[in-house]
mmCIF file of C-alpha atoms in Angstrom:
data_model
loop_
_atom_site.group_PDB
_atom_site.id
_atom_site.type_symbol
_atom_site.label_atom_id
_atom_site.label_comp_id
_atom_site.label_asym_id
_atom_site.label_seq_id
_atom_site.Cartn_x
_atom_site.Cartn_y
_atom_site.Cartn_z
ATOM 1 C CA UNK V 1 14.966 -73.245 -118.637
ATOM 2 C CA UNK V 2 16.124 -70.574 -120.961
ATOM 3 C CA UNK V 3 13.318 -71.265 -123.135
ATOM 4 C CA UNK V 4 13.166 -67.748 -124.604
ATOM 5 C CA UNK V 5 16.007 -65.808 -125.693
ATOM 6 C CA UNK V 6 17.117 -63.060 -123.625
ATOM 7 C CA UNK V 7 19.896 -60.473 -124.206
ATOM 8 C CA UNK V 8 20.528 -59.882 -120.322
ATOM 9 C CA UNK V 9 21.385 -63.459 -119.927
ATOM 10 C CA UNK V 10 24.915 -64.620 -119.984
ATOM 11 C CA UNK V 11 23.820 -68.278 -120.335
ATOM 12 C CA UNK V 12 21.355 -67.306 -123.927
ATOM 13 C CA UNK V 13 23.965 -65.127 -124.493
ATOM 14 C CA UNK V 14 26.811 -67.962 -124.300
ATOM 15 C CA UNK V 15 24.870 -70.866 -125.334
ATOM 16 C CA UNK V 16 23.074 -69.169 -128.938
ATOM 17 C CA UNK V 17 25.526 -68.973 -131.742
ATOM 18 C CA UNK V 18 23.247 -66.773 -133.420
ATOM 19 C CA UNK V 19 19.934 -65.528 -132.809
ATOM 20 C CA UNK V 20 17.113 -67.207 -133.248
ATOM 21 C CA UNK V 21 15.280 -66.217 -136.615
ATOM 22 C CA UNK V 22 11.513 -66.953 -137.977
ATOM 23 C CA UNK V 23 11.583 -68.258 -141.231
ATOM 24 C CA UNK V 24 8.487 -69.318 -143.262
ATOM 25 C CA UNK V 25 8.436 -73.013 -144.178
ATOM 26 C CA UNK V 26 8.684 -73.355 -148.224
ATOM 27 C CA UNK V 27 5.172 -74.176 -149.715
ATOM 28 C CA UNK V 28 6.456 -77.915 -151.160
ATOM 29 C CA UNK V 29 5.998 -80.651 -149.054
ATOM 30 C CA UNK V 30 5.837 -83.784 -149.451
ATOM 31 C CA UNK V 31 2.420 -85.319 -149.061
ATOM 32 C CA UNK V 32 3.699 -88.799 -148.110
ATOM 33 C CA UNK V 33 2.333 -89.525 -144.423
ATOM 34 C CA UNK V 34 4.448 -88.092 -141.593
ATOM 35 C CA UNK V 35 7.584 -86.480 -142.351
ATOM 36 C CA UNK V 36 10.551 -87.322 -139.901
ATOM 37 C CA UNK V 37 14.092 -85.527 -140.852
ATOM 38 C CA UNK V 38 16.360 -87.390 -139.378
ATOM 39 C CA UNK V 39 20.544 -86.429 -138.992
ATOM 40 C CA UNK V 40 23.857 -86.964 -136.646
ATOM 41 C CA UNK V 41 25.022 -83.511 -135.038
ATOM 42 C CA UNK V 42 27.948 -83.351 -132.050
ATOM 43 C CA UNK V 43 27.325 -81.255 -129.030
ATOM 44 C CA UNK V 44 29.275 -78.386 -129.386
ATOM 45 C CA UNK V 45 32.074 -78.467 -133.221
ATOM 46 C CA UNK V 46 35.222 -77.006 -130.945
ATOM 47 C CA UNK V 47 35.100 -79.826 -128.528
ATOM 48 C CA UNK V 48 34.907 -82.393 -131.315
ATOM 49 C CA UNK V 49 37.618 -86.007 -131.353
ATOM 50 C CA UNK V 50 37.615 -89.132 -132.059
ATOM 51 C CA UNK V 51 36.362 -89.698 -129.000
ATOM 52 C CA UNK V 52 33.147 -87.321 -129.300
ATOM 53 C CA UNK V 53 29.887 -89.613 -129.233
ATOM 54 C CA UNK V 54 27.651 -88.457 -131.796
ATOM 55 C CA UNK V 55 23.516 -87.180 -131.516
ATOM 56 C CA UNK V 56 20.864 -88.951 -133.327
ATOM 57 C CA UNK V 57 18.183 -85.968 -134.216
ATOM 58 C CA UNK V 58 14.673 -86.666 -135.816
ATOM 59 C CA UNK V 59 12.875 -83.509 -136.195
ATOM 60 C CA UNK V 60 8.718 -84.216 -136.954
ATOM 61 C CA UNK V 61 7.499 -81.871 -139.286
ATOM 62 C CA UNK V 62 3.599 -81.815 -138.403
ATOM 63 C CA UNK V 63 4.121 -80.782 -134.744
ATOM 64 C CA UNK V 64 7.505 -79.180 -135.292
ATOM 65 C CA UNK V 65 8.730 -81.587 -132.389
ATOM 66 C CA UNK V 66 12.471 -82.378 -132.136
ATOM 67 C CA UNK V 67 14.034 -85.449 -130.598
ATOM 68 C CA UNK V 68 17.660 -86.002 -129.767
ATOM 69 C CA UNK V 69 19.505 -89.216 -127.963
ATOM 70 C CA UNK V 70 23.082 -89.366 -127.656
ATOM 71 C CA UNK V 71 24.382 -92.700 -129.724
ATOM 72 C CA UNK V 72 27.827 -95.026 -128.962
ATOM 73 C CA UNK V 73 28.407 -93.927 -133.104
ATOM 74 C CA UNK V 74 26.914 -93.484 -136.334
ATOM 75 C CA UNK V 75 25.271 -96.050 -138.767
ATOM 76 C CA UNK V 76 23.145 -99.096 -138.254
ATOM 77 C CA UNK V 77 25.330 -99.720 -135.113
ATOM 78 C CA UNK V 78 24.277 -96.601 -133.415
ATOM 79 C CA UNK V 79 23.081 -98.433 -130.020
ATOM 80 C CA UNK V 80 19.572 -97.896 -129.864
ATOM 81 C CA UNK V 81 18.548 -94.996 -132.090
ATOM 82 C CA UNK V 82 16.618 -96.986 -134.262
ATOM 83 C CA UNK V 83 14.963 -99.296 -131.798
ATOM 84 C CA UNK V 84 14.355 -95.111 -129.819
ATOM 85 C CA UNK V 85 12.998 -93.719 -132.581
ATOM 86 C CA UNK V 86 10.557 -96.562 -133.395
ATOM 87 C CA UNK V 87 9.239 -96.307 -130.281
ATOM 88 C CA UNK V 88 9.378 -92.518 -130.258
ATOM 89 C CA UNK V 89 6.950 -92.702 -133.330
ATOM 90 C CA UNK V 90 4.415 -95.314 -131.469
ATOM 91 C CA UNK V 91 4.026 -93.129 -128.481
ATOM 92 C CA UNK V 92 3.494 -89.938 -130.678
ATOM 93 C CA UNK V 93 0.564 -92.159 -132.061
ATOM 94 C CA UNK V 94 2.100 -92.851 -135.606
ATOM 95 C CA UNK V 95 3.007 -96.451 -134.744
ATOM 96 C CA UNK V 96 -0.030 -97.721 -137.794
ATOM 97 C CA UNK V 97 0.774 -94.184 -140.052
ATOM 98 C CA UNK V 98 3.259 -94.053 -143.143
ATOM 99 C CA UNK V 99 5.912 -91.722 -141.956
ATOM 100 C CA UNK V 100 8.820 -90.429 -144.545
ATOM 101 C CA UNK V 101 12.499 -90.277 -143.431
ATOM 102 C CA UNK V 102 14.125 -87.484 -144.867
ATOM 103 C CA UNK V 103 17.885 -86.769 -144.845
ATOM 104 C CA UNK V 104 21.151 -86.232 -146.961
ATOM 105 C CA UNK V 105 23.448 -89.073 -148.482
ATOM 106 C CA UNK V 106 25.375 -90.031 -146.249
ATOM 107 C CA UNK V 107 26.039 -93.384 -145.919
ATOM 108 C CA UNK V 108 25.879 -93.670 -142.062
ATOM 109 C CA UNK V 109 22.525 -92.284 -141.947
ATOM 110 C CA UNK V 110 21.066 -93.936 -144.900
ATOM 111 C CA UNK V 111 22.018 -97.283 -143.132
ATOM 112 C CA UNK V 112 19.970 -96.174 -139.643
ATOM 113 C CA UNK V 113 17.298 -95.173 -142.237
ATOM 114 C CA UNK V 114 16.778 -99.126 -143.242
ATOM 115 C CA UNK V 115 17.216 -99.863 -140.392
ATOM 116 C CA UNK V 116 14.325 -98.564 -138.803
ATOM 117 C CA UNK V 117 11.966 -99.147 -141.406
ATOM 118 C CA UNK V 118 12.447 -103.134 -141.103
ATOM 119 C CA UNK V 119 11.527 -102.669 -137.193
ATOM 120 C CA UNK V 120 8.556 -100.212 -137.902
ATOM 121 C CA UNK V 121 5.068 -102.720 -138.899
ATOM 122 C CA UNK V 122 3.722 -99.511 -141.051
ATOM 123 C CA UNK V 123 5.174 -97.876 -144.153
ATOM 124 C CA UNK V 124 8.387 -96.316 -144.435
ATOM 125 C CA UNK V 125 9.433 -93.903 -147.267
ATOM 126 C CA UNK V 126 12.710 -92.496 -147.417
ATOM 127 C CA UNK V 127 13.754 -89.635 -149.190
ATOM 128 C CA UNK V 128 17.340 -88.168 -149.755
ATOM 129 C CA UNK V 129 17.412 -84.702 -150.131
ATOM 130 C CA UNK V 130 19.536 -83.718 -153.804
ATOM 131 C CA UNK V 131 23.544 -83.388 -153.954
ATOM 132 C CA UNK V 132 24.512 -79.799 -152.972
ATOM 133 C CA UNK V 133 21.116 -78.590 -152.070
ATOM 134 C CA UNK V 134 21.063 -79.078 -147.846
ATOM 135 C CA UNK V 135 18.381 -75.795 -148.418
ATOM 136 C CA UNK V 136 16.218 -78.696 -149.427
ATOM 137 C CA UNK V 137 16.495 -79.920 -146.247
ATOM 138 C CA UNK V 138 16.294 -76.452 -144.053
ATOM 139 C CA UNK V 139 13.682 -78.011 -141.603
ATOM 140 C CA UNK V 140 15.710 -80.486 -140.274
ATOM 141 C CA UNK V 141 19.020 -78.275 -140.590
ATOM 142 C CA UNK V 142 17.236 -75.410 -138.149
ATOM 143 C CA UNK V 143 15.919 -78.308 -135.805
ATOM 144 C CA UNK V 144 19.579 -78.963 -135.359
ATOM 145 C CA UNK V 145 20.924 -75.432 -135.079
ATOM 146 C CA UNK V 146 18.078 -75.136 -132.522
ATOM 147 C CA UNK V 147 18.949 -78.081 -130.195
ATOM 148 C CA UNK V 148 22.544 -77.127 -130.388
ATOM 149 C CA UNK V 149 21.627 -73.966 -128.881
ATOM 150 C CA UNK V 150 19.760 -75.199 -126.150
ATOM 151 C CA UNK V 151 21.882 -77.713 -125.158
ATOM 152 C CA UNK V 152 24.925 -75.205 -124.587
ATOM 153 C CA UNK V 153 22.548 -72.770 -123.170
ATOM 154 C CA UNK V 154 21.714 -75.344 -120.629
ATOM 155 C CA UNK V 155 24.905 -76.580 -120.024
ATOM 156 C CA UNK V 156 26.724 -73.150 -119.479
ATOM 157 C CA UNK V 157 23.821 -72.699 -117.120
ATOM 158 C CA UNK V 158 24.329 -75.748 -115.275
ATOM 159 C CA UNK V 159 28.538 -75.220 -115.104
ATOM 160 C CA UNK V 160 27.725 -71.928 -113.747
ATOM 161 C CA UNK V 161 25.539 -73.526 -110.902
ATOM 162 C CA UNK V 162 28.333 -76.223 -110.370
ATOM 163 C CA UNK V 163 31.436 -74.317 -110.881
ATOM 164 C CA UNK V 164 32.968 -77.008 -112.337
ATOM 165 C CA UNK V 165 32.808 -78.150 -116.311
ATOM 166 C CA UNK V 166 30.509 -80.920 -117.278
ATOM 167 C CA UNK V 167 32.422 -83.651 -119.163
ATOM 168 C CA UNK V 168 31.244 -84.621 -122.632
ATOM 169 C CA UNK V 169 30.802 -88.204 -121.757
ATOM 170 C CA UNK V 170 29.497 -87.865 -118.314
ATOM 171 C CA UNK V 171 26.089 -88.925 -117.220
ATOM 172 C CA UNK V 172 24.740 -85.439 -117.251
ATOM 173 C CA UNK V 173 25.819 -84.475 -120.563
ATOM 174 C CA UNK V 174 24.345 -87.250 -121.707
ATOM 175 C CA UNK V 175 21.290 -86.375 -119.839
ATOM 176 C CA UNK V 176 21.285 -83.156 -120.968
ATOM 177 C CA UNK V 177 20.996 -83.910 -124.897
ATOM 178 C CA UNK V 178 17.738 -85.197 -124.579
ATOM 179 C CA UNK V 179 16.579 -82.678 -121.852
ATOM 180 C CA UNK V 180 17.153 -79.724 -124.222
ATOM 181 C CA UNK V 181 14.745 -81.346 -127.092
ATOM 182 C CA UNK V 182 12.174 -81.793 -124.551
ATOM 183 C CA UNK V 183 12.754 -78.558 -123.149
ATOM 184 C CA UNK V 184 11.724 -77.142 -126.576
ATOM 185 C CA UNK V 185 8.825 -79.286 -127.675
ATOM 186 C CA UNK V 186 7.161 -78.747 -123.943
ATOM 187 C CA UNK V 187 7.532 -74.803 -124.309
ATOM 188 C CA UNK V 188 6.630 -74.663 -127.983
ATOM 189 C CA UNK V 189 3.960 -72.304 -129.056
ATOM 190 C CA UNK V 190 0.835 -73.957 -130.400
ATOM 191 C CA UNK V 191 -1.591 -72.349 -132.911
ATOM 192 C CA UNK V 192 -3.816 -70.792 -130.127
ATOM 193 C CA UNK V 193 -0.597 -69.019 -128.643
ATOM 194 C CA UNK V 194 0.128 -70.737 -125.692
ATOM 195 C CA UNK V 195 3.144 -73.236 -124.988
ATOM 196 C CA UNK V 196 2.250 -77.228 -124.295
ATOM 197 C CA UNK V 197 3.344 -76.424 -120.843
ATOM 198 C CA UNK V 198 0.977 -73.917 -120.536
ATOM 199 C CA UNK V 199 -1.754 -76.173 -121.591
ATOM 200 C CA UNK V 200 -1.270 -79.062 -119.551
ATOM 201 C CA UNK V 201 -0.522 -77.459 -116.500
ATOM 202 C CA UNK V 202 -3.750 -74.854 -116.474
ATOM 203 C CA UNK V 203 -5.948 -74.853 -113.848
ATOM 204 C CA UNK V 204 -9.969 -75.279 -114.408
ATOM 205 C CA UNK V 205 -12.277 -73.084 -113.058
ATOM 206 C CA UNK V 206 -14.887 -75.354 -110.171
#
């Protein structure tokens, strides 16, 4: 799954812009419930048109989980990224908890913002982070960088296995968006140093 970088590999090799650097999170944060940063990203910046569906990303900064859907556009008419995300939020078990949506000003995501705070039956805050200061927003900024990565690290794997290129609006690519999040959150390191895989999937001694 190309979880961990390796320098051997041609796919971590092709699919990482840039290595993958540890960065201590600033000591502000706000204490407002559950803090979701929330953006649109495209797949891969050289293959982007007019025709390039974009990527609704939510990145939860208690868990450090990232989620990622691919949406028919951006705005309050992005299929079902708000409808996804509310859900996303009751099956994490914050369906009843005040969660803050953090993101820039744009108008697009702003929109989705509302949005899903009319459909959630708990507390929404949003929060836009200042004019010219994305740092402000470096959470949600890396969550994207790091998603990016895995998704072309995946999908160079995959073309390699198929010999053929996957389409950006094919089934699998579409597949593959949300794959790569899940791919990270599962093999994420928790505080006792082992991944969620590694947790759910160890045996017990009889």
């Amino acid at each position: 799954l190309h979880t961990h970088y390796r320098t051997w590999c041609l796919h971590c090799v092709a699919g990482r812009s840039i290595s993958r650097q540890h960065r201590r999170q600033t000591a502000y944060e706000e204490a407002m419930g559950i803090t979701l940063s929330v953006d649109f990203a495209f797949k891969i910046a050289e293959e982007v048109d007019e025709k390039t569906a974009p990527i609704f990303i939510a990145y939860e900064h208690k868990t450090g989980s990232i989620w990622a859907i691919e949406v028919d556009q951006k705005g309050v008419d992005a299929g079902t990224a708000s409808d996804w995300i509310v859900d996303k939020l009751q099956a994490a078990d914050y369906g009843g908890v005040k969660v803050t949506l953090k993101s820039d000003h744009e108008a697009s995501i702003l929109a989705l913002k509302t949005a899903i705070a009319v459909k959630r039956e708990a507390e929404t805050a949003m929060v836009e982070c200042p004019v010219r200061e994305s740092k402000s927003n470096g959470n949600g900024e890396r969550a994207v960088r790091n998603w990016r990565d895995q998704y072309r690290t995946l999908r160079h794997h995959v073309e390699h296995r198929m010999k053929k290129t996957v389409p950006n609006g094919s089934p699998l690519s579409t597949w593959l968006v949300t794959w790569s999040a899940d791919v990270i959150n599962k093999f994420r390191v928790q505080g006792n140093g082992r991944t969620a895989y590694e947790l759910t999937t160890q045996h017990k001694c009889k």
